[in-house]
Amino acid sequence: MRRSTIGDLELSVIDENDSDTQFLYDEVFVSQIYHHPKMRIPASPTIMDVGANVGIYTIWAQRRYR
């Protein structure tokens, strides 16, 4: 495991390929692929990241929905 900084995230990652992690970060935080303006989500939702790869979606969801 090593520390890595991508965007504004300071991560502990196991993935040795920084380009994979950077790609995921760009999809989730830059392209906002999980943000759908028409999706209705309660004020305090319970979100489970079942297929968590390196956890970038989990960080995004926590920041977005607190």
mmCIF file of C-alpha atoms in Angstrom:
data_model
loop_
_atom_site.group_PDB
_atom_site.id
_atom_site.type_symbol
_atom_site.label_atom_id
_atom_site.label_comp_id
_atom_site.label_asym_id
_atom_site.label_seq_id
_atom_site.Cartn_x
_atom_site.Cartn_y
_atom_site.Cartn_z
ATOM 1 C CA MET A 1 0.000 0.000 0.000
ATOM 2 C CA ARG A 2 1.228 3.501 -0.755
ATOM 3 C CA ARG A 3 0.015 7.079 -0.491
ATOM 4 C CA SER A 4 -1.096 8.819 -3.664
ATOM 5 C CA THR A 5 -2.570 12.244 -4.389
ATOM 6 C CA ILE A 6 -5.030 12.531 -7.256
ATOM 7 C CA GLY A 7 -6.921 15.761 -7.710
ATOM 8 C CA ASP A 8 -7.731 16.939 -4.207
ATOM 9 C CA LEU A 9 -7.768 13.397 -2.769
ATOM 10 C CA GLU A 10 -5.004 11.987 -0.606
ATOM 11 C CA LEU A 11 -5.425 8.209 -0.942
ATOM 12 C CA SER A 12 -3.880 5.011 0.328
ATOM 13 C CA VAL A 13 -3.917 2.750 -2.715
ATOM 14 C CA ILE A 14 -2.918 -0.792 -3.556
ATOM 15 C CA ASP A 15 -3.349 -0.354 -7.323
ATOM 16 C CA GLU A 16 0.134 -0.027 -8.805
ATOM 17 C CA ASN A 17 -1.186 1.573 -11.986
ATOM 18 C CA ASP A 18 -1.697 5.300 -11.326
ATOM 19 C CA SER A 19 -3.350 5.770 -14.728
ATOM 20 C CA ASP A 20 -6.215 3.417 -13.708
ATOM 21 C CA THR A 21 -6.830 5.366 -10.508
ATOM 22 C CA GLN A 22 -6.564 8.690 -12.363
ATOM 23 C CA PHE A 23 -9.089 7.406 -14.951
ATOM 24 C CA LEU A 24 -11.579 6.509 -12.191
ATOM 25 C CA TYR A 25 -11.066 9.877 -10.493
ATOM 26 C CA ASP A 26 -11.681 11.707 -13.790
ATOM 27 C CA GLU A 27 -14.864 9.716 -14.482
ATOM 28 C CA VAL A 28 -16.321 10.245 -11.025
ATOM 29 C CA PHE A 29 -15.178 13.749 -10.044
ATOM 30 C CA VAL A 30 -14.456 15.508 -13.353
ATOM 31 C CA SER A 31 -17.012 13.973 -15.743
ATOM 32 C CA GLN A 32 -19.553 13.458 -12.902
ATOM 33 C CA ILE A 33 -20.772 10.183 -14.455
ATOM 34 C CA TYR A 34 -22.807 9.313 -11.331
ATOM 35 C CA HIS A 35 -24.569 12.670 -11.087
ATOM 36 C CA HIS A 36 -28.019 12.476 -12.676
ATOM 37 C CA PRO A 37 -30.014 15.664 -12.094
ATOM 38 C CA LYS A 38 -33.356 13.868 -12.480
ATOM 39 C CA MET A 39 -32.561 11.130 -9.959
ATOM 40 C CA ARG A 40 -34.469 11.562 -6.696
ATOM 41 C CA ILE A 41 -32.403 10.771 -3.613
ATOM 42 C CA PRO A 42 -33.463 11.371 0.006
ATOM 43 C CA ALA A 43 -31.663 14.045 2.033
ATOM 44 C CA SER A 44 -29.695 11.445 4.031
ATOM 45 C CA PRO A 45 -29.479 8.354 1.830
ATOM 46 C CA THR A 46 -27.841 5.053 2.665
ATOM 47 C CA ILE A 47 -25.416 4.306 -0.161
ATOM 48 C CA MET A 48 -23.583 0.994 -0.521
ATOM 49 C CA ASP A 49 -20.623 0.800 -2.901
ATOM 50 C CA VAL A 50 -20.863 -2.952 -3.472
ATOM 51 C CA GLY A 51 -18.225 -3.154 -6.184
ATOM 52 C CA ALA A 52 -15.796 -0.741 -4.529
ATOM 53 C CA ASN A 53 -12.572 -0.790 -6.495
ATOM 54 C CA VAL A 54 -10.374 1.790 -4.794
ATOM 55 C CA GLY A 55 -13.316 3.608 -3.161
ATOM 56 C CA ILE A 56 -13.392 6.771 -5.272
ATOM 57 C CA TYR A 57 -17.182 6.571 -5.766
ATOM 58 C CA THR A 58 -17.628 6.181 -2.011
ATOM 59 C CA ILE A 59 -15.676 9.402 -1.416
ATOM 60 C CA TRP A 60 -17.709 11.194 -4.095
ATOM 61 C CA ALA A 61 -21.023 9.983 -2.621
ATOM 62 C CA GLN A 62 -20.015 11.006 0.900
ATOM 63 C CA ARG A 63 -19.069 14.489 -0.282
ATOM 64 C CA ARG A 64 -22.212 14.873 -2.398
ATOM 65 C CA TYR A 65 -24.807 13.476 0.023
ATOM 66 C CA ARG A 66 -23.091 13.856 3.425
#
